[in-house]
Tab-separated table of C-alpha atoms and ligand atoms in Angstrom:
chain	number	residue	atom	x	y	z
B	1454	MET	CA	-13.524	-15.102	6.065
B	1455	ASN	CA	-16.811	-13.292	5.705
B	1456	TYR	CA	-15.757	-9.648	5.223
B	1457	GLN	CA	-18.063	-6.895	6.514
B	1458	ASN	CA	-15.943	-3.960	5.337
B	1459	LEU	CA	-14.125	-5.240	2.243
B	1460	LEU	CA	-14.907	-6.456	-1.262
B	1461	ILE	CA	-12.405	-8.772	-2.927
B	1462	THR	CA	-12.274	-9.979	-6.523
B	1463	THR	CA	-9.609	-11.923	-8.405
B	1464	GLN	CA	-9.308	-11.909	-12.175
B	1465	ASP	CA	-6.361	-12.548	-14.518
B	1466	ALA	CA	-4.002	-13.003	-11.538
B	1467	ILE	CA	-4.916	-9.553	-10.144
B	1468	SER	CA	-6.743	-9.382	-6.814
B	1469	THR	CA	-8.571	-6.169	-6.005
B	1470	ILE	CA	-9.250	-5.338	-2.369
B	1471	THR	CA	-11.823	-2.555	-2.005
B	1472	ILE	CA	-12.353	-0.940	1.389
B	1473	ASN	CA	-16.106	-0.680	1.562
B	1474	ARG	CA	-17.350	1.837	4.148
B	1475	PRO	CA	-18.291	4.624	1.733
B	1476	LYS	CA	-20.652	6.363	4.186
B	1477	LYS	CA	-17.661	6.824	6.544
B	1478	LEU	CA	-15.328	7.660	3.649
B	1479	ASN	CA	-13.747	4.226	4.173
B	1480	ALA	CA	-12.254	5.282	7.532
B	1481	LEU	CA	-10.123	2.544	9.090
B	1482	ASN	CA	-11.789	1.178	12.216
B	1483	SER	CA	-10.177	-1.752	14.023
B	1484	ALA	CA	-12.499	-4.300	12.367
B	1485	THR	CA	-11.460	-3.051	8.910
B	1486	ILE	CA	-7.780	-3.216	9.865
B	1487	GLN	CA	-8.232	-6.837	11.010
B	1488	GLU	CA	-10.063	-7.707	7.814
B	1489	LEU	CA	-7.400	-6.026	5.676
B	1490	HIS	CA	-4.691	-8.018	7.449
B	1491	HIS	CA	-6.544	-11.230	6.711
B	1492	ALA	CA	-7.271	-10.256	3.092
B	1493	PHE	CA	-3.664	-9.283	2.352
B	1494	GLU	CA	-2.371	-12.463	3.979
B	1495	HIS	CA	-4.823	-14.502	1.938
B	1496	CYS	CA	-3.925	-12.792	-1.362
B	1497	ASN	CA	-0.194	-13.062	-0.639
B	1498	THR	CA	-0.430	-16.846	-0.284
B	1499	ASP	CA	-3.012	-17.361	-3.031
B	1500	PRO	CA	-1.282	-18.890	-6.084
B	1501	GLN	CA	-3.935	-17.206	-8.288
B	1502	THR	CA	-2.808	-13.728	-7.165
B	1503	ARG	CA	0.300	-12.080	-8.617
B	1504	VAL	CA	-0.562	-8.385	-7.991
B	1505	ILE	CA	-2.873	-6.769	-5.432
B	1506	LEU	CA	-4.755	-3.533	-6.140
B	1507	LEU	CA	-6.108	-1.583	-3.166
B	1508	LEU	CA	-8.818	1.032	-3.474
B	1509	GLY	CA	-11.637	2.714	-1.623
B	1510	SER	CA	-15.283	2.288	-2.605
B	1511	GLY	CA	-17.248	5.209	-4.010
B	1512	ASP	CA	-15.763	8.092	-5.942
B	1513	LYS	CA	-15.103	10.391	-2.994
B	1514	ALA	CA	-12.465	8.719	-0.877
B	1515	PHE	CA	-9.674	6.209	-0.881
B	1516	VAL	CA	-9.577	6.301	2.943
B	1517	ALA	CA	-10.239	9.419	5.082
B	1518	GLY	CA	-8.010	8.186	7.906
B	1519	ALA	CA	-8.139	6.148	11.061
B	1520	ASP	CA	-11.655	6.105	12.526
B	1521	ILE	CA	-11.606	9.164	14.789
B	1522	LYS	CA	-14.727	8.050	16.705
B	1523	GLU	CA	-12.937	4.896	17.805
B	1524	PHE	CA	-9.964	6.582	19.478
B	1525	ALA	CA	-11.430	9.910	20.663
B	1526	ASP	CA	-11.412	8.806	24.348
B	1527	PHE	CA	-8.160	6.815	24.336
B	1528	SER	CA	-5.488	7.120	27.050
B	1529	GLU	CA	-1.752	7.468	26.265
B	1530	GLU	CA	-1.295	3.730	26.637
B	1531	LYS	CA	-4.202	2.896	24.367
B	1532	GLY	CA	-2.943	5.416	21.815
B	1533	ARG	CA	0.470	3.744	21.766
B	1534	GLU	CA	-1.193	0.332	21.406
B	1535	LEU	CA	-3.374	1.590	18.535
B	1536	ALA	CA	-0.321	2.717	16.572
B	1537	GLN	CA	1.750	-0.362	17.380
B	1538	LYS	CA	-0.972	-2.872	16.559
B	1539	GLY	CA	-1.988	-1.027	13.391
B	1540	GLN	CA	1.599	-0.829	12.143
B	1541	GLU	CA	2.207	-4.536	12.816
B	1542	LEU	CA	-1.094	-5.842	11.489
B	1543	LEU	CA	-1.460	-3.699	8.425
B	1544	PHE	CA	1.022	-0.990	7.487
B	1545	ASP	CA	4.349	-2.813	7.950
B	1546	PHE	CA	2.663	-6.031	6.907
B	1547	VAL	CA	1.635	-4.556	3.535
B	1548	ALA	CA	4.999	-2.832	2.996
B	1549	ASN	CA	6.791	-6.156	3.482
B	1550	LEU	CA	4.498	-8.406	1.415
B	1551	GLU	CA	6.247	-10.352	-1.369
B	1552	THR	CA	3.270	-9.760	-3.677
B	1553	PRO	CA	3.254	-6.266	-5.207
B	1554	VAL	CA	0.579	-3.949	-3.798
B	1555	ILE	CA	-0.519	-0.895	-5.797
B	1556	ALA	CA	-2.698	1.726	-4.081
B	1557	LEU	CA	-5.283	3.390	-6.326
B	1558	ILE	CA	-6.001	6.758	-4.726
B	1559	ASN	CA	-9.486	7.549	-5.961
B	1560	GLY	CA	-10.311	10.555	-3.744
B	1561	PHE	CA	-9.368	11.651	-0.213
B	1562	ALA	CA	-6.326	9.834	1.197
B	1563	LEU	CA	-5.931	11.444	4.590
B	1564	GLY	CA	-4.124	10.458	7.781
B	1565	GLY	CA	-4.154	6.671	8.068
B	1566	GLY	CA	-5.494	6.586	4.497
B	1567	LEU	CA	-2.405	8.244	3.057
B	1568	GLU	CA	-0.288	6.131	5.403
B	1569	LEU	CA	-1.908	3.002	3.970
B	1570	ALA	CA	-1.296	4.207	0.415
B	1571	MET	CA	2.338	4.912	1.363
B	1572	ALA	CA	2.717	1.412	2.805
B	1573	ALA	CA	1.742	0.024	-0.618
B	1574	HIS	CA	4.663	-0.540	-2.996
B	1575	PHE	CA	3.597	2.348	-5.224
B	1576	ARG	CA	0.641	4.602	-5.900
B	1577	ILE	CA	-1.515	5.785	-8.799
B	1578	ALA	CA	-3.921	8.692	-8.257
B	1579	SER	CA	-7.026	9.944	-9.998
B	1580	ASP	CA	-6.955	13.645	-10.858
B	1581	THR	CA	-9.665	14.088	-8.195
B	1582	ALA	CA	-7.442	12.793	-5.379
B	1583	LYS	CA	-6.494	14.870	-2.363
B	1584	MET	CA	-3.766	13.757	0.017
B	1585	GLY	CA	-2.645	14.904	3.424
B	1586	LEU	CA	-1.682	14.040	6.988
B	1587	PRO	CA	-4.043	16.258	9.050
B	1588	GLU	CA	-3.379	14.557	12.399
B	1589	VAL	CA	-1.865	17.632	14.093
B	1590	SER	CA	-5.225	19.365	13.609
B	1591	LEU	CA	-6.627	16.684	15.942
B	1592	GLY	CA	-3.827	17.104	18.475
B	1593	VAL	CA	-1.985	13.915	17.491
B	1594	ILE	CA	0.666	12.958	14.947
B	1595	PRO	CA	0.542	10.362	12.179
B	1596	GLY	CA	0.737	6.993	13.967
B	1597	TYR	CA	0.661	4.482	11.151
B	1598	GLY	CA	4.148	5.178	9.775
B	1599	GLY	CA	3.465	8.582	8.202
B	1600	THR	CA	6.338	10.426	9.872
B	1601	GLN	CA	8.726	7.838	8.414
B	1602	ARG	CA	7.316	6.972	4.990
B	1603	LEU	CA	6.350	10.494	3.879
B	1604	PRO	CA	9.920	11.905	4.185
B	1605	GLN	CA	11.275	8.732	2.544
B	1606	LEU	CA	9.021	9.352	-0.447
B	1607	ILE	CA	9.038	13.143	-0.837
B	1608	GLY	CA	11.987	14.411	1.244
B	1609	LYS	CA	12.236	15.790	4.770
B	1610	GLY	CA	11.413	19.446	4.112
B	1611	ARG	CA	8.260	18.764	2.116
B	1612	ALA	CA	7.132	16.155	4.668
B	1613	MET	CA	7.730	18.608	7.518
B	1614	GLU	CA	5.573	21.211	5.769
B	1615	MET	CA	2.761	18.773	4.933
B	1616	ILE	CA	2.661	17.343	8.464
B	1617	MET	CA	2.979	20.702	10.256
B	1618	THR	CA	0.331	22.460	8.158
B	1619	GLY	CA	-1.941	19.396	8.042
B	1620	GLY	CA	-2.930	20.619	4.589
B	1621	MET	CA	-3.947	18.645	1.534
B	1622	ILE	CA	-2.138	18.454	-1.793
B	1623	ASP	CA	-3.822	17.612	-5.073
B	1624	ALA	CA	-2.812	14.867	-7.478
B	1625	SER	CA	-0.582	17.032	-9.662
B	1626	GLN	CA	1.349	18.293	-6.641
B	1627	ALA	CA	1.647	14.681	-5.394
B	1628	MET	CA	3.006	13.707	-8.810
B	1629	GLU	CA	5.547	16.538	-8.701
B	1630	TYR	CA	6.607	15.417	-5.203
B	1631	GLY	CA	6.991	11.773	-6.310
B	1632	LEU	CA	4.297	10.633	-3.894
B	1633	VAL	CA	2.354	9.016	-6.745
B	1634	ASN	CA	3.752	7.496	-9.948
B	1635	HIS	CA	0.882	8.330	-12.305
B	1636	VAL	CA	-2.179	10.595	-12.413
B	1637	VAL	CA	-5.135	9.644	-14.608
B	1638	THR	CA	-8.853	10.379	-14.655
B	1639	LEU	CA	-11.063	8.498	-12.213
B	1640	ASP	CA	-12.483	6.448	-15.118
B	1641	GLU	CA	-9.000	5.404	-16.205
B	1642	LEU	CA	-7.661	4.537	-12.747
B	1643	VAL	CA	-8.370	0.798	-12.619
B	1644	ASP	CA	-7.350	0.201	-16.254
B	1645	CYS	CA	-4.099	2.091	-15.720
B	1646	ALA	CA	-3.300	-0.056	-12.659
B	1647	LYS	CA	-4.247	-3.256	-14.483
B	1648	GLY	CA	-2.006	-2.284	-17.399
B	1649	ILE	CA	0.970	-1.899	-15.056
B	1650	ALA	CA	0.007	-5.076	-13.183
B	1651	SER	CA	-0.045	-7.041	-16.444
B	1652	LYS	CA	3.591	-6.019	-17.071
B	1653	ILE	CA	4.573	-7.079	-13.536
B	1654	ILE	CA	2.863	-10.452	-13.974
B	1655	LYS	CA	5.125	-11.311	-16.922
B	1656	ASN	CA	8.134	-11.317	-14.554
B	1657	SER	CA	9.321	-13.787	-11.934
B	1658	PRO	CA	7.154	-13.558	-8.786
B	1659	ASN	CA	10.021	-14.881	-6.707
B	1660	ALA	CA	12.446	-12.277	-8.041
B	1661	ILE	CA	9.882	-9.502	-7.497
B	1662	GLY	CA	9.400	-10.585	-3.870
B	1663	GLN	CA	13.168	-10.605	-3.347
B	1664	ALA	CA	13.481	-7.149	-4.953
B	1665	ILE	CA	10.792	-5.716	-2.649
B	1666	GLY	CA	12.700	-7.083	0.370
B	1667	ALA	CA	16.017	-5.648	-0.850
B	1668	ILE	CA	14.549	-2.210	-1.636
B	1669	ASN	CA	12.811	-2.059	1.755
B	1670	ALA	CA	16.049	-3.059	3.523
B	1671	GLY	CA	17.652	0.223	2.470
B	1672	PHE	CA	15.062	2.089	4.545
B	1673	GLU	CA	15.411	-0.025	7.690
B	1674	ASP	CA	17.637	0.994	10.561
B	1675	GLY	CA	20.549	-1.297	11.302
B	1676	ILE	CA	20.166	-3.336	8.113
B	1677	ASP	CA	22.750	-3.258	5.337
B	1678	GLY	CA	20.670	-3.022	2.157
B	1679	PHE	CA	23.631	-3.889	-0.062
B	1680	GLN	CA	24.253	-7.102	1.896
B	1681	LYS	CA	20.537	-7.907	1.767
B	1682	GLU	CA	20.704	-7.441	-2.021
B	1683	ILE	CA	23.715	-9.789	-2.312
B	1684	ASN	CA	21.906	-12.497	-0.330
B	1685	ALA	CA	18.635	-12.048	-2.229
B	1686	PHE	CA	20.500	-12.103	-5.568
B	1687	GLY	CA	22.169	-15.386	-4.581
B	1688	HIS	CA	18.878	-16.846	-3.369
B	1689	CYS	CA	17.332	-16.282	-6.811
B	1690	PHE	CA	19.886	-18.621	-8.416
B	1691	GLY	CA	18.384	-21.546	-6.528
B	1692	THR	CA	14.832	-21.019	-7.771
B	1693	PRO	CA	12.851	-22.602	-10.640
B	1694	ASP	CA	12.044	-19.038	-11.807
B	1695	PHE	CA	15.756	-18.419	-12.465
B	1696	ILE	CA	16.060	-21.634	-14.478
B	1697	GLU	CA	12.934	-20.735	-16.488
B	1698	GLY	CA	13.995	-17.106	-17.026
B	1699	THR	CA	17.521	-17.845	-18.208
B	1700	THR	CA	16.496	-20.931	-20.236
B	1701	ALA	CA	13.757	-18.925	-21.994
B	1702	PHE	CA	16.273	-16.204	-22.870
B	1703	LEU	CA	18.751	-18.715	-24.309
B	1704	GLU	CA	15.967	-20.483	-26.227
B	1705	LYS	CA	14.786	-17.095	-27.583
B	1706	ARG	CA	11.272	-17.459	-26.152
B	1707	LYS	CA	9.241	-15.636	-23.522
B	1708	ALA	CA	9.589	-16.956	-19.966
B	1709	ASN	CA	6.523	-18.579	-18.478
B	1710	PHE	CA	6.503	-17.916	-14.738
F	2658	LIG	N1	-13.023	8.865	11.038
F	2658	LIG	C1	-14.326	8.632	11.284
F	2658	LIG	N2	-15.317	9.079	10.500
F	2658	LIG	C2	-14.965	9.787	9.422
F	2658	LIG	C3	-13.618	10.075	9.095
F	2658	LIG	C4	-12.618	9.560	9.970
F	2658	LIG	N3	-11.307	9.729	9.743
F	2658	LIG	N4	-13.583	10.827	7.977
F	2658	LIG	C5	-14.866	10.998	7.593
F	2658	LIG	N5	-15.706	10.366	8.467
F	2658	LIG	C6	-17.160	10.305	8.425
F	2658	LIG	C7	-17.791	11.599	8.914
F	2658	LIG	O1	-17.861	11.633	10.319
F	2658	LIG	C8	-19.153	11.520	8.258
F	2658	LIG	O2	-19.938	10.594	8.996
F	2658	LIG	P1	-21.472	11.011	9.416
F	2658	LIG	O3	-22.180	11.157	8.079
F	2658	LIG	O4	-21.935	9.849	10.215
F	2658	LIG	O5	-21.360	12.293	10.136
F	2658	LIG	C9	-18.846	10.846	6.908
F	2658	LIG	O6	-17.591	10.168	7.076
F	2658	LIG	C10	-18.705	11.812	5.764
F	2658	LIG	O7	-17.731	12.776	6.103
F	2658	LIG	P2	-17.985	14.356	6.045
F	2658	LIG	O8	-19.427	14.660	6.252
F	2658	LIG	O9	-17.006	15.021	6.969
F	2658	LIG	O10	-17.592	14.644	4.512
F	2658	LIG	P3	-17.071	16.036	3.907
F	2658	LIG	O11	-17.115	15.867	2.415
F	2658	LIG	O12	-17.746	17.187	4.510
F	2658	LIG	O13	-15.519	16.103	4.370
F	2658	LIG	C11	-13.314	15.223	4.753
F	2658	LIG	C12	-14.594	15.161	3.886
F	2658	LIG	C13	-12.587	16.547	4.503
F	2658	LIG	C14	-12.435	14.062	4.319
F	2658	LIG	C15	-13.683	15.119	6.249
F	2658	LIG	O14	-14.530	13.971	6.417
F	2658	LIG	C16	-12.523	14.956	7.182
F	2658	LIG	O15	-11.819	15.917	7.446
F	2658	LIG	N6	-12.299	13.720	7.717
F	2658	LIG	C17	-11.279	13.468	8.698
F	2658	LIG	C18	-9.899	13.435	8.062
F	2658	LIG	C19	-8.853	13.210	9.127
F	2658	LIG	O16	-8.651	14.001	10.013
F	2658	LIG	N7	-8.118	12.072	9.015
F	2658	LIG	C20	-7.085	11.724	9.941
F	2658	LIG	C21	-7.626	10.788	10.972
F	2658	LIG	S1	-6.519	10.541	12.319
F	2658	LIG	C22	-5.454	9.329	11.818
F	2658	LIG	O17	-5.519	8.840	10.695
F	2658	LIG	C23	-4.483	8.891	12.890
F	2658	LIG	C24	-3.391	8.004	12.475
F	2658	LIG	O18	-2.506	8.337	11.693
F	2658	LIG	C25	-3.269	6.704	13.135
Protein backbone atom coordinates (compact mmCIF):
# COMPACT_ATOMS: atom_id res chain seq x y z
CA MET A 1 0.00 0.00 0.00
CA ASN A 2 1.15 3.51 -0.77
CA TYR A 3 0.79 5.30 2.59
CA GLN A 4 -0.05 9.02 2.60
CA ASN A 5 0.00 9.48 6.38
CA LEU A 6 2.50 6.89 7.65
CA LEU A 7 6.20 6.10 7.40
CA ILE A 8 7.27 2.50 7.94
CA THR A 9 10.76 1.07 8.33
CA THR A 10 11.94 -2.41 9.30
CA GLN A 11 15.38 -3.12 10.69
CA ASP A 12 16.73 -5.93 12.90
CA ALA A 13 13.24 -7.48 13.18
CA ILE A 14 11.77 -4.21 14.54
CA SER A 15 9.20 -2.38 12.42
CA THR A 16 8.61 1.28 13.20
CA ILE A 17 5.30 2.83 12.19
CA THR A 18 5.41 6.63 12.34
CA ILE A 19 2.18 8.60 12.04
CA ASN A 20 3.17 11.41 9.73
CA ARG A 21 0.81 14.40 9.86
CA PRO A 22 3.01 16.70 11.94
CA LYS A 23 1.23 19.90 10.84
CA LYS A 24 -1.99 18.48 12.35
CA LEU A 25 -0.12 17.07 15.36
CA ASN A 26 -0.67 13.61 13.84
CA ALA A 27 -4.43 13.78 14.48
CA LEU A 28 -6.22 10.57 13.48
CA ASN A 29 -8.45 11.18 10.47
CA SER A 30 -10.27 8.23 8.91
CA ALA A 31 -7.65 7.81 6.16
CA THR A 32 -4.90 7.51 8.79
CA ILE A 33 -6.94 4.97 10.76
CA GLN A 34 -7.40 2.87 7.60
CA GLU A 35 -3.70 3.09 6.82
CA LEU A 36 -2.76 2.15 10.38
CA HIS A 37 -5.02 -0.90 10.20
CA HIS A 38 -3.33 -1.99 7.01
CA ALA A 39 0.18 -1.29 8.35
CA PHE A 40 -0.40 -3.20 11.60
CA GLU A 41 -1.92 -6.12 9.72
CA HIS A 42 1.04 -6.15 7.36
CA CYS A 43 3.63 -6.01 10.17
CA ASN A 44 1.80 -8.68 12.17
CA THR A 45 2.04 -11.15 9.29
CA ASP A 46 5.50 -10.10 8.12
CA PRO A 47 8.02 -12.80 9.15
CA GLN A 48 10.72 -10.07 9.29
CA THR A 49 8.85 -8.23 12.07
CA ARG A 50 9.01 -9.41 15.69
CA VAL A 51 8.22 -6.10 17.49
CA ILE A 52 6.34 -3.01 16.30
CA LEU A 53 7.18 0.49 17.55
CA LEU A 54 4.56 3.21 17.08
CA LEU A 55 5.37 6.90 17.23
CA GLY A 56 4.31 10.29 15.99
CA SER A 57 6.44 12.38 13.64
CA GLY A 58 8.00 15.62 14.83
CA ASP A 59 8.97 16.38 18.40
CA LYS A 60 5.69 17.95 19.49
CA ALA A 61 3.09 15.23 19.37
CA PHE A 62 2.53 11.51 19.45
CA VAL A 63 -1.10 12.03 18.37
CA ALA A 64 -3.31 14.99 19.43
CA GLY A 65 -6.51 12.95 19.13
CA ALA A 66 -9.17 12.03 16.64
CA ASP A 67 -9.42 14.63 13.87
CA ILE A 68 -11.96 17.07 15.30
CA LYS A 69 -12.63 18.70 11.91
CA GLU A 70 -13.82 15.37 10.53
CA PHE A 71 -16.55 14.73 13.10
CA ALA A 72 -17.63 18.27 14.09
CA ASP A 73 -20.96 17.97 12.17
CA PHE A 74 -21.72 14.31 12.91
CA SER A 75 -25.15 13.05 13.99
CA GLU A 76 -25.65 10.60 16.91
CA GLU A 77 -25.65 7.68 14.50
CA LYS A 78 -22.49 8.80 12.75
CA GLY A 79 -20.82 9.37 16.12
CA ARG A 80 -21.64 5.81 17.19
CA GLU A 81 -20.33 4.50 13.86
CA LEU A 82 -17.11 6.51 14.22
CA ALA A 83 -16.38 4.93 17.60
CA GLN A 84 -17.39 1.42 16.55
CA LYS A 85 -15.43 1.41 13.31
CA GLY A 86 -12.37 3.00 14.93
CA GLN A 87 -12.36 0.49 17.78
CA GLU A 88 -12.71 -2.47 15.40
CA LEU A 89 -10.24 -1.30 12.77
CA LEU A 90 -7.53 0.06 14.98
CA PHE A 91 -7.79 0.14 18.76
CA ASP A 92 -9.04 -3.39 19.51
CA PHE A 93 -7.11 -4.65 16.52
CA VAL A 94 -3.80 -3.35 17.94
CA ALA A 95 -4.59 -4.52 21.48
CA ASN A 96 -5.18 -8.06 20.19
CA LEU A 97 -2.22 -8.35 17.80
CA GLU A 98 0.09 -11.31 18.46
CA THR A 99 3.13 -9.15 17.66
CA PRO A 100 4.12 -6.86 20.56
CA VAL A 101 3.34 -3.18 19.98
CA ILE A 102 5.17 -0.52 22.02
CA ALA A 103 3.91 3.08 21.88
CA LEU A 104 6.62 5.74 22.06
CA ILE A 105 4.91 8.84 23.42
CA ASN A 106 7.07 11.65 22.10
CA GLY A 107 4.86 14.65 22.95
CA PHE A 108 1.10 15.25 23.21
CA ALA A 109 -0.96 12.05 23.48
CA LEU A 110 -4.48 13.38 23.78
CA GLY A 111 -7.92 11.86 23.26
CA GLY A 112 -7.69 9.23 20.53
CA GLY A 113 -3.90 9.62 20.73
CA LEU A 114 -3.74 8.46 24.33
CA GLU A 115 -6.34 5.82 23.50
CA LEU A 116 -4.07 4.52 20.74
CA ALA A 117 -1.08 4.47 23.09
CA MET A 118 -3.22 2.59 25.64
CA ALA A 119 -4.24 0.04 23.00
CA ALA A 120 -0.53 -0.73 22.49
CA HIS A 121 0.85 -3.48 24.74
CA PHE A 122 2.90 -0.99 26.75
CA ARG A 123 4.18 2.56 26.61
CA ILE A 124 7.44 4.50 26.94
CA ALA A 125 7.31 8.30 27.22
CA SER A 126 9.77 11.10 26.63
CA ASP A 127 10.07 13.56 29.51
CA THR A 128 8.37 16.11 27.22
CA ALA A 129 5.19 14.03 26.87
CA LYS A 130 1.79 15.26 27.98
CA MET A 131 -1.17 12.90 28.23
CA GLY A 132 -4.87 13.40 28.68
CA LEU A 133 -8.42 12.61 27.58
CA PRO A 134 -9.89 16.09 26.93
CA GLU A 135 -13.03 14.88 25.13
CA VAL A 136 -15.50 16.24 27.71
CA SER A 137 -14.20 19.73 26.88
CA LEU A 138 -15.60 19.11 23.38
CA GLY A 139 -18.92 17.82 24.69
CA VAL A 140 -18.17 14.15 23.99
CA ILE A 141 -16.50 11.29 25.85
CA PRO A 142 -13.52 9.16 24.84
CA GLY A 143 -14.82 6.88 22.07
CA TYR A 144 -11.83 4.77 21.17
CA GLY A 145 -11.73 2.66 24.34
CA GLY A 146 -10.48 5.34 26.75
CA THR A 147 -13.20 4.89 29.37
CA GLN A 148 -12.25 1.20 29.59
CA ARG A 149 -8.47 1.10 29.15
CA LEU A 150 -7.58 4.11 31.31
CA PRO A 151 -9.19 2.69 34.51
CA GLN A 152 -7.66 -0.72 33.71
CA LEU A 153 -4.22 0.87 33.62
CA ILE A 154 -4.35 3.50 36.38
CA GLY A 155 -7.41 2.64 38.51
CA LYS A 156 -10.98 3.92 38.52
CA GLY A 157 -10.57 6.99 40.72
CA ARG A 158 -7.61 8.42 38.84
CA ALA A 159 -9.31 7.70 35.49
CA MET A 160 -12.49 9.41 36.68
CA GLU A 161 -10.51 12.51 37.64
CA MET A 162 -8.51 12.61 34.39
CA ILE A 163 -11.61 12.15 32.22
CA MET A 164 -13.83 14.55 34.19
CA THR A 165 -11.25 17.35 34.35
CA GLY A 166 -10.02 16.73 30.79
CA GLY A 167 -6.62 17.81 32.08
CA MET A 168 -3.17 16.70 31.02
CA ILE A 169 -0.60 14.86 33.11
CA ASP A 170 3.13 14.99 32.46
CA ALA A 171 5.42 12.02 31.98
CA SER A 172 6.49 11.71 35.61
CA GLN A 173 2.87 11.68 36.79
CA ALA A 174 2.08 9.08 34.08
CA MET A 175 4.98 6.99 35.37
CA GLU A 176 3.70 7.25 38.94
CA TYR A 177 0.23 6.20 37.75
CA GLY A 178 1.62 3.20 35.82
CA LEU A 179 0.35 4.58 32.53
CA VAL A 180 3.86 4.39 31.04
CA ASN A 181 6.62 1.91 31.91
CA HIS A 182 9.64 4.17 31.36
CA VAL A 183 10.41 7.88 30.98
CA VAL A 184 13.54 8.95 29.10
CA THR A 185 14.67 12.04 27.21
CA LEU A 186 13.32 12.56 23.70
CA ASP A 187 16.76 11.70 22.28
CA GLU A 188 16.82 8.40 24.16
CA LEU A 189 13.26 7.33 23.33
CA VAL A 190 13.85 5.18 20.24
CA ASP A 191 17.02 3.56 21.64
CA CYS A 192 15.24 2.73 24.89
CA ALA A 193 12.39 1.07 22.95
CA LYS A 194 14.82 -0.79 20.70
CA GLY A 195 16.72 -2.05 23.74
CA ILE A 196 13.52 -3.52 25.20
CA ALA A 197 12.48 -4.85 21.79
CA SER A 198 15.82 -6.65 21.42
CA LYS A 199 15.12 -8.53 24.68
CA ILE A 200 11.63 -9.48 23.47
CA ILE A 201 13.02 -10.75 20.17
CA LYS A 202 15.18 -13.32 21.97
CA ASN A 203 12.01 -15.09 23.17
CA SER A 204 9.49 -17.31 21.40
CA PRO A 205 7.19 -15.22 19.16
CA ASN A 206 4.50 -17.86 19.45
CA ALA A 207 4.64 -17.87 23.25
CA ILE A 208 4.59 -14.05 23.34
CA GLY A 209 1.47 -14.00 21.13
CA GLN A 210 -0.21 -16.55 23.40
CA ALA A 211 0.75 -14.53 26.50
CA ILE A 212 -0.75 -11.34 25.02
CA GLY A 213 -4.01 -13.22 24.36
CA ALA A 214 -4.11 -14.66 27.89
CA ILE A 215 -3.35 -11.32 29.57
CA ASN A 216 -6.00 -9.55 27.48
CA ALA A 217 -8.56 -12.26 28.33
CA GLY A 218 -8.51 -11.18 31.97
CA PHE A 219 -9.88 -7.78 30.93
CA GLU A 220 -12.67 -9.10 28.70
CA ASP A 221 -16.20 -9.53 29.95
CA GLY A 222 -17.53 -13.07 30.02
CA ILE A 223 -14.14 -14.68 29.36
CA ASP A 224 -12.37 -16.79 31.97
CA GLY A 225 -8.75 -15.61 31.78
CA PHE A 226 -7.49 -18.58 33.80
CA GLN A 227 -9.11 -21.02 31.36
CA LYS A 228 -7.70 -19.04 28.44
CA GLU A 229 -4.26 -19.34 30.06
CA ILE A 230 -4.64 -23.12 30.48
CA ASN A 231 -5.57 -23.53 26.81
CA ALA A 232 -2.81 -21.20 25.59
CA PHE A 233 -0.26 -22.98 27.82
CA GLY A 234 -1.29 -26.33 26.31
CA HIS A 235 -1.19 -24.93 22.79
CA CYS A 236 2.46 -23.92 23.26
CA PHE A 237 3.46 -27.57 23.80
CA GLY A 238 2.55 -28.35 20.20
CA THR A 239 4.77 -25.68 18.66
CA PRO A 240 8.30 -25.83 17.18
CA ASP A 241 9.19 -22.90 19.49
CA PHE A 242 8.55 -25.11 22.54
CA ILE A 243 10.76 -27.88 21.14
CA GLU A 244 13.53 -25.35 20.37
CA GLY A 245 13.22 -23.58 23.74
CA THR A 246 13.31 -26.71 25.89
CA THR A 247 15.94 -28.46 23.72
CA ALA A 248 18.20 -25.38 23.89
CA PHE A 249 17.87 -25.31 27.68
CA LEU A 250 18.76 -29.00 28.01
CA GLU A 251 21.68 -28.59 25.58
CA LYS A 252 22.89 -25.55 27.59
CA ARG A 253 22.70 -23.18 24.60
CA LYS A 254 20.64 -20.13 23.72
CA ALA A 255 17.36 -20.83 21.91
CA ASN A 256 17.15 -19.65 18.33
CA PHE A 257 13.55 -18.67 17.60
N1 LIG B 1 -7.95 17.33 15.36
C1 LIG B 1 -7.74 18.10 14.28
N2 LIG B 1 -6.74 18.99 14.19
C2 LIG B 1 -5.94 19.11 15.25
C3 LIG B 1 -6.09 18.33 16.42
C4 LIG B 1 -7.16 17.40 16.44
N3 LIG B 1 -7.39 16.58 17.48
N4 LIG B 1 -5.15 18.69 17.32
C5 LIG B 1 -4.41 19.65 16.73
N5 LIG B 1 -4.88 19.90 15.47
C6 LIG B 1 -4.37 20.86 14.50
C7 LIG B 1 -4.80 22.28 14.83
O1 LIG B 1 -6.10 22.54 14.37
C8 LIG B 1 -3.74 23.08 14.10
O2 LIG B 1 -4.06 23.06 12.72
P1 LIG B 1 -4.02 24.47 11.88
O3 LIG B 1 -2.56 24.89 11.94
O4 LIG B 1 -4.48 24.08 10.52
O5 LIG B 1 -4.90 25.40 12.61
C9 LIG B 1 -2.48 22.20 14.26
O6 LIG B 1 -2.95 20.88 14.55
C10 LIG B 1 -1.58 22.63 15.38
O7 LIG B 1 -2.33 22.69 16.57
P2 LIG B 1 -2.40 23.98 17.52
O8 LIG B 1 -2.18 25.22 16.73
O9 LIG B 1 -3.66 23.90 18.32
O10 LIG B 1 -1.12 23.70 18.46
P3 LIG B 1 -0.90 24.25 19.95
O11 LIG B 1 0.54 23.96 20.27
O12 LIG B 1 -1.40 25.61 20.12
O13 LIG B 1 -1.84 23.29 20.86
C11 LIG B 1 -2.78 21.19 21.56
C12 LIG B 1 -1.55 21.91 20.96
C13 LIG B 1 -2.95 21.59 23.02
C14 LIG B 1 -2.50 19.70 21.46
C15 LIG B 1 -4.05 21.57 20.77
O14 LIG B 1 -3.79 21.37 19.38
C16 LIG B 1 -5.28 20.78 21.12
O15 LIG B 1 -5.87 21.01 22.16
N6 LIG B 1 -5.69 19.82 20.24
C17 LIG B 1 -6.90 19.07 20.42
C18 LIG B 1 -6.74 18.01 21.49
C19 LIG B 1 -8.04 17.27 21.68
O16 LIG B 1 -9.04 17.81 22.08
N7 LIG B 1 -8.02 15.94 21.40
C20 LIG B 1 -9.17 15.10 21.54
C21 LIG B 1 -9.85 14.95 20.21
S1 LIG B 1 -11.43 14.19 20.34
C22 LIG B 1 -11.14 12.53 20.35
O17 LIG B 1 -10.00 12.07 20.32
C23 LIG B 1 -12.40 11.69 20.34
C24 LIG B 1 -12.24 10.25 20.56
O18 LIG B 1 -11.83 9.77 21.61
C25 LIG B 1 -12.73 9.33 19.53
